[in-house]
Coordinates of C-alpha atoms in Angstrom, one line a residue:
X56 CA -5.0 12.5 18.8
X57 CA -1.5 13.4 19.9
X58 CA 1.7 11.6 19.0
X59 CA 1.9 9.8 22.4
X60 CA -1.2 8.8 22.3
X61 CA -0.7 7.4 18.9
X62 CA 2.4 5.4 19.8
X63 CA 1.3 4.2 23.2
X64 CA -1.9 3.1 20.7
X65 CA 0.3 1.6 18.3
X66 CA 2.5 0.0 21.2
X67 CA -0.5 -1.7 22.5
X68 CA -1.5 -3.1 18.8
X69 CA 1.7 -4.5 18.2
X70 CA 2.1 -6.1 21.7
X71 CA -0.7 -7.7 21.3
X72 CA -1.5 -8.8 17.3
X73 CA 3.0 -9.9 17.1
X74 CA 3.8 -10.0 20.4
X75 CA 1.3 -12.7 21.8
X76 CA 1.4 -14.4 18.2
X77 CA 5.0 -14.7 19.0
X78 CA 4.9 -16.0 22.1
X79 CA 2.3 -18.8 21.2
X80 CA 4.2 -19.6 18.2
X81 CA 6.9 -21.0 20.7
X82 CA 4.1 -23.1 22.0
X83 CA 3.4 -24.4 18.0
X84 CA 7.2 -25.1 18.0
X85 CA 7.0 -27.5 21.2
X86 CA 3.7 -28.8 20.2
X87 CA 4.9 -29.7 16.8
X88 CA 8.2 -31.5 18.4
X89 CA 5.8 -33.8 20.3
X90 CA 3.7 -34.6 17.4
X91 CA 0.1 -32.6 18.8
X92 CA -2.6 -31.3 17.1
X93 CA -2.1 -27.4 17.0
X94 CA -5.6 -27.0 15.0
X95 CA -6.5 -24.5 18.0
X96 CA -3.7 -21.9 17.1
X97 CA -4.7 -20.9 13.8
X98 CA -8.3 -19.9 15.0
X99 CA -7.3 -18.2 17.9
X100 CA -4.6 -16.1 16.1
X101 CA -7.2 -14.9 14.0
X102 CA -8.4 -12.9 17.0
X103 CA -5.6 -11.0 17.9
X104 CA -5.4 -8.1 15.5
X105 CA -8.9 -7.0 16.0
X106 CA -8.0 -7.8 20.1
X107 CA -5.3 -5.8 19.8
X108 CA -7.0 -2.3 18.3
X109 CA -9.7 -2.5 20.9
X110 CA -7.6 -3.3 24.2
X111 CA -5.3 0.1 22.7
X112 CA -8.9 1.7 22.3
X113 CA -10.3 1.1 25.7
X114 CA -7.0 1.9 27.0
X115 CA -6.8 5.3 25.7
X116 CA -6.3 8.2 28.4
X117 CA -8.8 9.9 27.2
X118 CA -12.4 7.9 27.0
X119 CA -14.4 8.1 23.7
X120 CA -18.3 8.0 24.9
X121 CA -18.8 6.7 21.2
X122 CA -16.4 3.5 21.9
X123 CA -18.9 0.5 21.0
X124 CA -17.1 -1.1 24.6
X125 CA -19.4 -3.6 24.8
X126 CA -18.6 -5.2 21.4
X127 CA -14.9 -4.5 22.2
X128 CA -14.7 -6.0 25.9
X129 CA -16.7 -9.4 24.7
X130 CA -14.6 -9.7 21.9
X131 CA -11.6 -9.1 23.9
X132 CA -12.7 -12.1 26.2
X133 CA -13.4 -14.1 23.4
X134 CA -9.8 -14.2 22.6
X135 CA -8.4 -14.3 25.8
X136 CA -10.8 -17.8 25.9
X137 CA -9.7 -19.2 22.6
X138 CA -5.9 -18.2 23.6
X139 CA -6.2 -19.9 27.0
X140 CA -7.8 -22.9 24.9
X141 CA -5.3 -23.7 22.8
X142 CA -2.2 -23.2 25.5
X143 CA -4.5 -26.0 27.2
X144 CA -4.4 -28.2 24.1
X145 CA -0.7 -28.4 23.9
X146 CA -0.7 -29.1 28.1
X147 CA -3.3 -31.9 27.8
X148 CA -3.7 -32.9 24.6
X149 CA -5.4 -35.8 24.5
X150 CA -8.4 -35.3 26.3
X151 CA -11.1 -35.8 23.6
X152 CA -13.7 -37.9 22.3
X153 CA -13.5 -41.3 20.1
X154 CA -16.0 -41.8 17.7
X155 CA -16.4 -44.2 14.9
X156 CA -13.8 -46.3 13.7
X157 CA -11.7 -45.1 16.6
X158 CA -11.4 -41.5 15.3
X159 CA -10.4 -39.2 17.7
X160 CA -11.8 -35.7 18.5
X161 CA -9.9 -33.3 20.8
X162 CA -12.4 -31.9 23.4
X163 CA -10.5 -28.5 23.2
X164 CA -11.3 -28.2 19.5
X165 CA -14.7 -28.7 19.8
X166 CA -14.8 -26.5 22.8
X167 CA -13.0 -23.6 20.3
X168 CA -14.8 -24.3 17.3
X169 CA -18.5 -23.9 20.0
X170 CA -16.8 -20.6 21.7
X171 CA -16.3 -19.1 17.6
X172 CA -20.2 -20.1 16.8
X173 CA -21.2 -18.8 19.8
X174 CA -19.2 -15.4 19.9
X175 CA -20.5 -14.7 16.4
X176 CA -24.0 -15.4 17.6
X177 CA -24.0 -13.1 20.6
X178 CA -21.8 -10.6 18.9
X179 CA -24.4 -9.9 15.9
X180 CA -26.4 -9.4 18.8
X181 CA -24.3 -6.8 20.5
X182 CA -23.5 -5.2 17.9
X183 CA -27.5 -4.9 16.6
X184 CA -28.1 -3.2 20.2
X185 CA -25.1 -0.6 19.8
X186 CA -26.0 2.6 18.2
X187 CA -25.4 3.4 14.8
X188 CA -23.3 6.1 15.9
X189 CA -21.2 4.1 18.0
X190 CA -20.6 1.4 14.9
X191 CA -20.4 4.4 12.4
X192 CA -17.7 5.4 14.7
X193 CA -15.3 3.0 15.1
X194 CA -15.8 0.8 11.5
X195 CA -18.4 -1.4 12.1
X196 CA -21.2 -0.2 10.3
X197 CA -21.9 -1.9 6.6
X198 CA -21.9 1.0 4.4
X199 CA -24.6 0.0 1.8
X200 CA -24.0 0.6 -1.5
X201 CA -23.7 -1.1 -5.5
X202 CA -19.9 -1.0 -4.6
X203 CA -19.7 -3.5 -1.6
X204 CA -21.6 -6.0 -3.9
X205 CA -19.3 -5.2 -6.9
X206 CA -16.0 -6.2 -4.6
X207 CA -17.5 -8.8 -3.4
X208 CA -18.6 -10.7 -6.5
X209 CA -15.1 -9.3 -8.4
X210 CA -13.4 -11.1 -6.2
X211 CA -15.4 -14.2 -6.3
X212 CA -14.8 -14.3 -10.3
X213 CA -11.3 -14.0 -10.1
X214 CA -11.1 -16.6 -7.3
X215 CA -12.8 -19.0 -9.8
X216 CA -11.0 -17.4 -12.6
X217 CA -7.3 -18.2 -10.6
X218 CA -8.8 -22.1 -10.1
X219 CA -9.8 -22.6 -13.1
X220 CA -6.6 -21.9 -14.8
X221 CA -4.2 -23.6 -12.1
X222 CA -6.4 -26.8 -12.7
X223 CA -5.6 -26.5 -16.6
X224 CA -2.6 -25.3 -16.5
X225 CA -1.8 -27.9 -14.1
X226 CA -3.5 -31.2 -16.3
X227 CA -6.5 -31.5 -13.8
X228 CA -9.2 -30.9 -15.8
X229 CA -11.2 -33.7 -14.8
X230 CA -11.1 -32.7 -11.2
X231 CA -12.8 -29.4 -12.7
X232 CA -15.4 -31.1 -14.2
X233 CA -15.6 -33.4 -11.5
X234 CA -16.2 -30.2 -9.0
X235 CA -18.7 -28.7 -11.5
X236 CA -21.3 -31.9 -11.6
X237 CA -20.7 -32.6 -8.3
X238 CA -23.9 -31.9 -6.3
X239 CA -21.7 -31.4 -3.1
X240 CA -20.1 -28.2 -4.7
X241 CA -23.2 -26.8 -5.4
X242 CA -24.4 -27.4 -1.8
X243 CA -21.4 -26.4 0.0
X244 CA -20.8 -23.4 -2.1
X245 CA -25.0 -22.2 -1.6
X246 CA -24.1 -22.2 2.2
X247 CA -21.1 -20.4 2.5
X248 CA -23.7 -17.1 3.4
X249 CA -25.2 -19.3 6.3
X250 CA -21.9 -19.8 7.7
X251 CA -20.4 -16.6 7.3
X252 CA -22.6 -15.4 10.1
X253 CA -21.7 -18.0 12.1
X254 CA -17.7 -17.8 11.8
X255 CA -17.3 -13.9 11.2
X256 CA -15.8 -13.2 14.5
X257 CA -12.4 -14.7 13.2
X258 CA -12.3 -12.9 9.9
X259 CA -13.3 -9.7 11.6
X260 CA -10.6 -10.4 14.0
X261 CA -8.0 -10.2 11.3
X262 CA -9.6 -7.1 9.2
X263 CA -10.4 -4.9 12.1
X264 CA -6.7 -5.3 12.8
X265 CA -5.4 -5.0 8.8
X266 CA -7.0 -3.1 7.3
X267 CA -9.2 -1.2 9.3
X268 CA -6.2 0.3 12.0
X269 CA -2.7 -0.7 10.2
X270 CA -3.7 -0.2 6.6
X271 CA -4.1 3.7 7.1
X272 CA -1.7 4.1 9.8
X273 CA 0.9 2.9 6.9
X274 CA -0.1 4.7 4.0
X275 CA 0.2 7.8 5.9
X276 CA 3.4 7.1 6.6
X277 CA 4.7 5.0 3.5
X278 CA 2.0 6.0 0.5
X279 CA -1.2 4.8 -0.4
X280 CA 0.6 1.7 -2.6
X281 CA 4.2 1.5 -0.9
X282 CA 1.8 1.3 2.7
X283 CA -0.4 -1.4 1.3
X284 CA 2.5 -3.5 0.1
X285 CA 4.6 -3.0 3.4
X286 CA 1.3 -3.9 4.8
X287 CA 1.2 -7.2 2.8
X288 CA 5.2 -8.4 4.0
X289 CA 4.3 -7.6 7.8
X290 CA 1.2 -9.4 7.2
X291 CA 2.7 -12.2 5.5
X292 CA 5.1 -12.5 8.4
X293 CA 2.4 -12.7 11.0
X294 CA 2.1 -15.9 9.5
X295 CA 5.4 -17.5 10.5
X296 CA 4.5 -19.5 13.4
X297 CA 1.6 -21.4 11.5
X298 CA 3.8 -21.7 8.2
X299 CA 6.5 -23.0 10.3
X300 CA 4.9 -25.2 12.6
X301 CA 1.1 -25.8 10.7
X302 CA 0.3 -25.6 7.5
X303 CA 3.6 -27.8 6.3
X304 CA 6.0 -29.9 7.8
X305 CA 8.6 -30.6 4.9
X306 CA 8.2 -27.4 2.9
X307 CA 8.9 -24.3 5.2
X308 CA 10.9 -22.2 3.1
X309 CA 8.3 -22.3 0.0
X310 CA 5.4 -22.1 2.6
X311 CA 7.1 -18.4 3.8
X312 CA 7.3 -17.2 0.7
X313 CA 4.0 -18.3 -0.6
X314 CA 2.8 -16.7 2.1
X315 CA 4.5 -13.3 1.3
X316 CA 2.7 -13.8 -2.2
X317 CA -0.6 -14.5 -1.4
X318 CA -0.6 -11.9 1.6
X319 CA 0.9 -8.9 -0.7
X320 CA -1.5 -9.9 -3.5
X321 CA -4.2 -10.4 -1.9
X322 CA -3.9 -7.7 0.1
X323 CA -3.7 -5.3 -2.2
X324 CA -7.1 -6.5 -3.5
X325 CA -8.7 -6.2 0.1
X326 CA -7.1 -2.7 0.1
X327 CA -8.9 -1.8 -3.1
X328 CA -12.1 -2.8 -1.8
X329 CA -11.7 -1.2 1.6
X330 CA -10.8 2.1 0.2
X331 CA -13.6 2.1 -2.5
X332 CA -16.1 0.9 0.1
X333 CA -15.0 2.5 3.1
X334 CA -16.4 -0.8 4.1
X335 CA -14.1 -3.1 6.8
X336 CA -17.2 -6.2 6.5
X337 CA -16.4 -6.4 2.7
X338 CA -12.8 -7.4 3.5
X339 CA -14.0 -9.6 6.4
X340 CA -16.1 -11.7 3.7
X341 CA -13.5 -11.9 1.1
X342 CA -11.4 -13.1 3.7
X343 CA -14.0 -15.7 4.7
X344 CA -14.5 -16.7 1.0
X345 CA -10.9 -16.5 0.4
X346 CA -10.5 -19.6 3.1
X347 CA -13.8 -21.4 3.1
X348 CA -13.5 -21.8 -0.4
X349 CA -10.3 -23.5 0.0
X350 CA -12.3 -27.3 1.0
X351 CA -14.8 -26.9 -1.9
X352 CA -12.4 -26.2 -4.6
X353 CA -9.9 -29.4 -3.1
X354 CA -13.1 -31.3 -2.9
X355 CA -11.8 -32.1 0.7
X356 CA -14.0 -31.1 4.0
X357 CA -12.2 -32.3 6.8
X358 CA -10.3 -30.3 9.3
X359 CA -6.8 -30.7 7.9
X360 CA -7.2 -29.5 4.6
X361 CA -4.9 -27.0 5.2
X362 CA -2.7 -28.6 7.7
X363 CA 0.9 -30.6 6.4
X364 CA 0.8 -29.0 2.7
X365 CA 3.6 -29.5 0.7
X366 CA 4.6 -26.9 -1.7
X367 CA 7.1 -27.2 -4.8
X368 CA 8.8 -24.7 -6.6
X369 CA 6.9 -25.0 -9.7
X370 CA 3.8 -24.7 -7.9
X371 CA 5.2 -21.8 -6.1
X372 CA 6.2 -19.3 -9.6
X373 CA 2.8 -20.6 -10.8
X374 CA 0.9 -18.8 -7.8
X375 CA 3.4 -16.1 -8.0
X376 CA 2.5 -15.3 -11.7
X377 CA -1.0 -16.1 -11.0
X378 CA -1.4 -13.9 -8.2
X379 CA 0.2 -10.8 -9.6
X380 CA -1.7 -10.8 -12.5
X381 CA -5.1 -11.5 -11.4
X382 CA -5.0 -9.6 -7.9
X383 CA -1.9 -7.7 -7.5
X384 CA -3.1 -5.3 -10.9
X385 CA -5.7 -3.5 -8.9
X386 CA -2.4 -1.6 -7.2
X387 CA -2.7 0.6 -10.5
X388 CA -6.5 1.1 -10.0
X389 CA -8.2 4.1 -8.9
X390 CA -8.2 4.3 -5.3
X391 CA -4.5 4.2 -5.1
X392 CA -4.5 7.0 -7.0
X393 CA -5.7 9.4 -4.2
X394 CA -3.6 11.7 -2.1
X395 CA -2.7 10.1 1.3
X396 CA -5.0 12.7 4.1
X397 CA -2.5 13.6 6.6

């Protein structure tokens, strides 16, 4: 591909993955000064990385007969759906549905949360009716092999490993034990595979656009570990809008840099197991594990376990320590080791 076409590519990425997550974060800012429910905007983000490689794809001068277009157009429309959704939500935000005890449910989230379900569905689907060719093509074939498994359950015991230590280290051992003899875990935790295939289009909407079109794009240009850490802060930054205006109200400072941590760290991990699997759908369920663990470990399953965190400086070194040890080693492990292909 020539150097134009790479830039107008790269253009197109960026215009779409920052540029429209810019754009609706000034939407999270207004939403948040009038006190409504942003819960769409996090999901629909997700979708914008992934949207952004395929638009640049099908926009290409020259036409690929191997694209998988049909995967790319319906995902594509998928996020244009969940975007237009959550502008919606901030418009006319209190169109919902009261249930018991006078709890309100926002029809728009229920709407979004039925379009993700649904667009993982019919993609699995469309992708199944796509030739192997086409997948193999452009990323979106699972590469079978011992390694895939080995990332995936590596990162699971170190996820366990990192909660098991901030609990101790943190005097909560009861809520440990608590989570271990607790049948709910055990449930929760046995259908996370279930419900992968049912929410994968978001998770795939952030890897396709991470690690699957940026990651090599920067370790060409910055080496394979300086790339993968550069790719971690513009990563990490992608994140401003729901730090800011989402996941805390009181603690926007430590939330940015926790976010730096965690995205650097942990995406040095999903690096490792990209490169060693040449895999993108390992990535996408780490990623998935990586969040929907999040309610099982806090022993809290309601919709806003992530929302209004607060964050204090002490918990903030811990994760920072934590972090780097148990995730950010694997920047010295063998697949960084290899000699960037030009």
């Amino acid at each position: 591909m020539k150097s134009t076409e790479k830039s107008r590519e790269l253009l197109i990425y960026i215009a779409v993955a920052y540029g429209v997550t810019c754009l609706m974060g000034i939407l999270m800012w207004y939403g948040s000064s009038k006190n409504i429910d942003l819960s769409l905007f996090p999901n629909a983000q997700m979708f914008y990385p992934a949207a952004g490689v395929m638009l640049a794809v099908l926009c290409a001068p020259k036409k690929d007969p191997l694209i998988p277009r049909g995967f790319y157009v319906f995902f594509i429309c998928v996020t244009v759906m969940l975007a237009v959704l959550a502008v919606i939500s901030i418009f006319y935000p209190y169109a919902g549905i009261s249930v018991v005890n006078g709890y309100f449910i926002p029809i728009w989230l229920v709407a979004s949360q039925l379009l993700i379900i649904g667009s993982s569905i019919v993609g699995w689907i469309i992708l199944l009716a796509t030739k192997k060719e086409k997948r193999r093509a452009y990323g979106l074939c699972w590469n079978s092999g011992a390694s895939s498994w080995f990332c995936i359950f590596l990162f699971l015991a170190l996820y366990l490993l990192r909660t098991v230590i901030a609990l101790l280290s943190s005097g909560q051992g009861s809520l440990l034990v608590e989570l271990v003899t607790n049948p709910v875990t055990w449930i929760q935790t046995a259908v996370l595979p279930v419900n992968f295939f049912f929410l994968y289009t978001a998770f795939l909407g952030e890897e396709y656009g991470w690690r699957y079109y940026l990651q090599p794009l920067m370790q060409k240009r910055f080496g394979m570990r300086g790339g993968v850490l550069l790719l971690g802060v513009v990563w990490g930054l992608w994140h401003l809008p729901v730090d800011l205006f989402y996941y805390t109200q009181d603690s926007q400072l430590l939330m940015v840099l926790s976010q730096q941590v965690t995205c650097i760290t942990l995406g040095i991990f999903f690096a490792y197991a990209y490169m060693k699997t040449n895999n993108i759908w390992v990535p996408v369920v780490l990623h998935f594990m990586n969040n929907n663990l999040v309610p099982i470990i806090s022993n809290n399953y309601t919709s806003s376990v992530l929302e209004n965190q607060t964050i204090t400086w002490g918990e903030f070194l811990v994760g920072l320590v934590m972090n780097g040890l148990i995730f950010g080693v694997f920047l010295f492990a063998k697949p960084f080791r290899k000699v960037v292909e030009e």
